[in-house]
Amino acid sequence: MKLKVGLLGGGSWGTTIASLTAKNSETTLWARNIEIVKEVNEKHSNEKYLPNAKLHKGLKASTSIKETVENADVIVMGIPSQHFRAVLLEAKPFIRPWVPIVSLAKGLETSTKMRMTEIIEEIMPGHPAGVLTGPNLAKEIISGKAAAAVISMVDKTIAKKLQTVFSSGLFRVYTNTDVIGSELGGALKNVVAIACGMGDGANAGDNTRSALITRGLSELTRLGTAMGGKGRTFAGLTGLGDLVATCSSSKSRNHHVGFELGKGKKLEAIINSMNEVAEGVKTTKVVMELAKDYNVDMPITKEVYKVLYEGNTVFDAYKNLITHEVGSEKEPG
């Protein structure tokens, strides 16, 4: 039996995943914007978020959350982390019992410091909660370039079933059971991506980017394992893989924010010029709080925070990182 998919969120990544699942399953995409819904249904495109891309012709779109989720066997949440709770609450009355809910978001809720699967478990107890994550740049995937992702759920059987929903041609989907590690890898790497973007914007060079990626991986692994993730997860697709893609690509929203900061632009102007949310900007605040809660040293995150929220320049950040006490590579620092 083919599963029906209800996907909430008409941004670039939500639309891309909806187009992929439409190849395997009957899929309905929800968006508030009536023009986007009309365009998806009539022209099989979403030019605002995916310019020049053709969507699967079987994909349907709707402005009704009820219509999107009431008959769905799987709910996919393509909603940014700060709006995730509100949209899920809106959908809750129409979701059938025990239906799995999968998050696409790579962020943490600022008011609670919660991961998205924790929000799902709080609002929808009894529903299997999971995350689809990995080194996935929407514009490359929708254009047909090869990529890999991970569907992470505690229940292996459900993960295996959902693997067949998301896998599509050159989009390879693996499974794991470390939901905490997978989810944190996706959220924490965005902060490092801003740092790498800052370096690229300031023309710091390839060696600097390589050092930031490597030491950034050390940071996110320290915090991620302290919070209950498994160390090996951070060396895989949802940790290192996602980190490399996001820190190295001009297609990454978080790298773009950092790049523009590195060129001397103000954060408010950068955010106002963007169509979509760069999750790392708000996630940085949460990560600083979590680092304090878990007593984890995160020098890169600290310097990104100072640039975003305390008025430091990119050059202040790099000067502080260079003068940061150096320890053994195997030790925190």
XYZ file of C-alpha atoms in Angstrom:
333
model
C 0.000 0.000 0.000
C 1.407 3.401 -0.965
C 1.425 5.945 1.814
C -0.185 9.369 1.397
C 2.035 12.302 2.322
C 0.878 15.644 3.704
C 3.696 18.196 3.623
C 3.376 21.518 5.451
C 5.543 24.349 4.130
C 6.010 25.745 0.626
C 9.598 27.039 0.880
C 12.487 25.703 -1.191
C 13.218 22.594 0.882
C 9.599 21.711 1.635
C 8.684 22.050 -2.044
C 11.712 19.999 -3.103
C 10.855 17.139 -0.738
C 7.188 17.268 -1.802
C 8.241 16.943 -5.435
C 10.446 13.949 -4.556
C 7.791 12.141 -2.481
C 5.232 12.746 -5.230
C 7.216 10.256 -7.343
C 6.570 7.518 -4.771
C 3.386 8.551 -2.968
C 0.297 10.707 -3.353
C 1.513 14.029 -1.946
C -0.249 17.260 -1.011
C 1.794 20.384 -0.248
C 0.384 23.094 2.018
C 1.370 26.758 1.737
C -0.334 29.895 3.048
C 0.502 31.820 -0.110
C -2.374 31.291 -2.541
C -0.214 32.341 -5.503
C 2.346 29.629 -4.745
C -0.404 27.018 -4.415
C -1.931 28.096 -7.721
C 1.474 28.010 -9.435
C 2.312 24.530 -8.135
C -1.047 23.173 -9.329
C -1.151 24.914 -12.709
C 2.484 25.347 -13.769
C 4.264 22.702 -11.657
C 6.747 25.289 -10.407
C 7.545 27.508 -7.419
C 9.549 30.350 -8.950
C 9.783 32.367 -5.731
C 11.815 29.693 -3.954
C 13.007 27.382 -6.760
C 13.637 29.494 -9.893
C 13.592 27.590 -13.206
C 12.782 24.265 -11.498
C 10.111 21.848 -12.692
C 8.132 20.020 -10.000
C 6.642 16.554 -10.304
C 3.333 16.766 -12.160
C 1.605 14.544 -9.621
C 2.227 16.994 -6.785
C -0.886 18.787 -5.555
C -0.931 21.947 -3.434
C -3.519 23.415 -1.076
C -4.046 26.424 1.186
C -6.057 24.209 3.559
C -4.159 22.481 6.369
C -7.190 20.250 6.977
C -7.271 19.083 3.367
C -3.503 18.474 3.408
C -3.253 16.336 6.542
C -6.645 14.698 7.220
C -6.028 11.653 4.988
C -2.217 11.625 5.213
C -0.345 8.526 6.409
C 2.811 10.607 6.948
C 3.061 14.281 7.970
C 6.196 16.155 6.895
C 6.942 19.505 8.552
C 8.841 21.830 6.212
C 8.378 24.763 8.601
C 11.184 26.946 10.048
C 11.908 26.182 13.686
C 10.472 29.397 15.170
C 7.061 28.806 13.492
C 7.073 25.013 13.801
C 5.015 24.824 17.005
C 2.282 27.189 15.797
C 1.759 25.341 12.498
C 1.740 21.926 14.182
C -0.877 23.157 16.674
C -2.952 24.396 13.740
C -2.732 20.982 12.073
C -3.228 18.900 15.231
C -7.059 18.636 15.144
C -6.967 17.099 11.643
C -4.107 14.570 11.984
C -5.209 10.961 12.424
C -3.931 8.969 15.438
C -0.442 7.388 15.370
C 0.562 8.983 12.043
C 4.372 9.547 11.910
C 5.503 13.191 11.831
C 8.838 14.020 10.207
C 10.662 17.341 10.614
C 12.765 18.967 7.886
C 13.798 21.933 10.069
C 17.422 22.502 11.077
C 17.079 24.761 14.079
C 16.133 24.956 17.755
C 13.161 26.770 19.282
C 14.559 29.902 20.928
C 11.969 30.181 23.726
C 12.369 26.585 24.955
C 15.737 25.382 23.504
C 13.805 22.360 22.207
C 14.511 20.255 19.138
C 11.651 19.879 16.646
C 11.051 16.209 17.486
C 10.696 17.217 21.145
C 8.002 19.696 20.114
C 6.253 16.948 18.130
C 6.359 14.607 21.141
C 4.995 17.337 23.418
C 2.119 18.397 21.149
C 1.354 15.018 19.529
C 2.127 12.275 22.089
C 1.859 8.809 20.592
C 2.910 9.939 17.114
C 6.313 8.576 16.009
C 8.587 11.615 15.555
C 11.556 11.744 13.209
C 13.813 13.984 11.166
C 14.972 13.942 7.545
C 18.357 15.633 7.425
C 21.782 15.643 5.794
C 23.885 17.581 3.260
C 20.934 18.716 1.156
C 20.933 21.956 -0.826
C 17.428 22.221 -2.253
C 18.312 23.891 -5.554
C 20.829 21.170 -6.448
C 18.469 18.328 -5.568
C 15.494 19.752 -7.476
C 17.751 20.109 -10.537
C 18.534 16.387 -10.395
C 22.002 16.335 -8.825
C 22.888 13.344 -6.648
C 22.576 13.690 -2.869
C 22.208 11.611 0.279
C 20.106 12.116 3.407
C 19.148 10.301 6.598
C 15.713 9.512 7.970
C 16.216 9.217 11.717
C 13.603 7.646 13.988
C 13.756 5.614 17.181
C 11.620 2.874 15.580
C 13.707 1.104 12.898
C 10.654 -0.443 11.241
C 8.954 2.921 10.669
C 12.239 4.430 9.461
C 12.641 1.628 6.892
C 9.100 2.180 5.626
C 9.612 5.941 5.325
C 12.924 5.364 3.560
C 10.928 4.166 0.544
C 8.762 7.307 0.633
C 11.698 9.739 0.460
C 14.215 7.807 -1.679
C 14.088 8.854 -5.287
C 16.579 8.140 -8.075
C 19.702 10.125 -7.256
C 18.378 11.094 -3.809
C 19.632 8.283 -1.560
C 18.115 8.017 1.925
C 19.767 6.098 4.757
C 18.318 5.306 8.197
C 19.537 5.637 11.771
C 18.016 5.634 15.251
C 19.999 8.504 16.795
C 17.350 11.203 16.506
C 19.108 13.507 18.986
C 22.451 13.386 17.178
C 20.935 13.707 13.719
C 18.785 16.654 14.692
C 21.517 18.496 16.592
C 24.014 18.036 13.762
C 21.625 19.791 11.386
C 20.972 22.663 13.787
C 24.470 23.265 15.151
C 26.305 23.219 11.807
C 24.427 26.358 10.729
C 26.355 28.392 13.295
C 29.677 27.143 11.893
C 28.415 27.903 8.377
C 27.946 31.555 9.357
C 31.529 31.576 10.657
C 32.830 30.080 7.394
C 30.786 32.557 5.368
C 32.286 35.407 7.388
C 35.759 34.156 6.539
C 34.945 33.796 2.843
C 33.381 37.256 2.733
C 36.499 38.708 4.348
C 38.701 36.707 1.935
C 40.351 34.763 4.778
C 41.238 31.860 2.468
C 40.726 28.123 2.051
C 43.007 27.163 4.932
C 40.905 29.235 7.333
C 37.685 27.644 6.082
C 39.162 24.165 6.489
C 40.239 24.945 10.062
C 36.802 26.355 10.907
C 35.000 23.307 9.508
C 37.266 20.913 11.402
C 37.220 22.765 14.715
C 33.520 23.478 14.205
C 32.890 19.747 13.930
C 34.735 19.324 17.229
C 32.476 21.963 18.833
C 29.190 20.544 17.632
C 30.279 17.002 18.553
C 31.159 18.103 22.101
C 27.792 19.731 22.653
C 25.859 17.087 20.722
C 27.268 14.181 22.725
C 26.789 16.092 25.986
C 23.101 16.398 25.044
C 22.740 12.670 24.349
C 23.741 12.243 20.690
C 26.109 9.446 19.644
C 29.633 10.439 18.639
C 29.620 8.403 15.427
C 26.516 10.255 14.190
C 28.490 13.508 14.009
C 31.063 11.845 11.735
C 28.315 10.869 9.252
C 25.963 12.526 6.793
C 23.965 14.446 9.411
C 27.098 15.873 11.054
C 30.264 16.166 8.969
C 28.424 15.731 5.662
C 25.936 18.507 6.333
C 28.663 20.709 7.827
C 30.902 20.494 4.736
C 28.037 21.207 2.314
C 26.687 24.166 4.279
C 30.088 25.700 5.031
C 31.358 25.429 1.449
C 28.409 26.448 -0.705
C 27.222 29.875 -1.796
C 23.772 28.230 -2.084
C 23.645 27.905 1.717
C 21.526 30.591 3.402
C 23.667 30.565 6.538
C 26.919 30.806 4.590
C 25.334 33.706 2.653
C 24.567 35.568 5.895
C 28.141 35.112 7.059
C 29.558 36.081 3.660
C 27.639 39.355 3.636
C 28.733 40.065 7.224
C 32.317 39.420 6.124
C 31.890 42.055 3.433
C 30.810 44.547 6.093
C 27.025 44.530 5.658
C 24.672 44.844 8.640
C 22.706 41.795 9.800
C 19.299 43.499 9.552
C 19.910 44.499 5.940
C 21.072 40.981 5.055
C 18.006 39.331 6.628
C 15.634 41.810 4.962
C 17.097 41.015 1.541
C 16.476 37.254 1.870
C 13.426 35.254 0.771
C 13.962 32.502 3.331
C 15.077 31.940 6.908
C 18.738 31.385 7.801
C 18.176 29.174 10.850
C 21.681 29.718 12.216
C 21.040 33.347 13.165
C 18.560 32.510 15.933
C 20.064 29.086 16.643
C 23.315 30.808 17.685
C 21.506 32.346 20.677
C 20.168 28.966 21.764
C 23.516 27.230 21.287
C 25.221 29.774 23.552
C 22.658 29.016 26.262
C 23.049 25.251 25.795
C 26.854 25.525 25.917
C 26.478 27.198 29.316
C 23.887 24.643 30.495
C 26.154 21.712 29.578
C 29.445 23.458 30.434
C 30.857 22.979 26.919
C 33.525 25.283 25.456
C 32.412 26.624 22.043
C 34.789 29.417 20.964
C 33.597 29.616 17.341
C 29.960 29.886 18.378
C 30.886 32.538 20.955
C 32.557 34.718 18.307
C 29.657 34.301 15.858
C 27.279 35.353 18.643
C 29.334 38.481 19.353
C 29.196 39.495 15.682
C 25.453 38.828 15.397
C 24.320 40.328 18.698
C 27.040 42.376 20.396
C 28.336 44.576 17.602
C 31.717 42.894 17.093
C 33.205 42.921 13.622
C 34.275 39.860 11.664
C 37.883 40.936 12.224
C 37.278 41.032 15.995
C 36.001 37.467 15.759
C 39.021 36.170 13.871
C 41.462 38.011 16.148
C 39.791 36.443 19.201
C 39.844 32.962 17.668
C 43.519 33.289 16.791
C 44.386 34.325 20.356
C 42.148 31.612 21.924
C 44.225 29.242 24.041
C 45.377 26.249 21.998
C 45.256 22.800 23.561
C 45.627 19.249 22.293
C 43.460 18.529 19.266
C 41.949 15.582 21.150
C 40.919 17.781 24.033
C 38.154 20.409 24.199
C 39.195 23.880 23.022
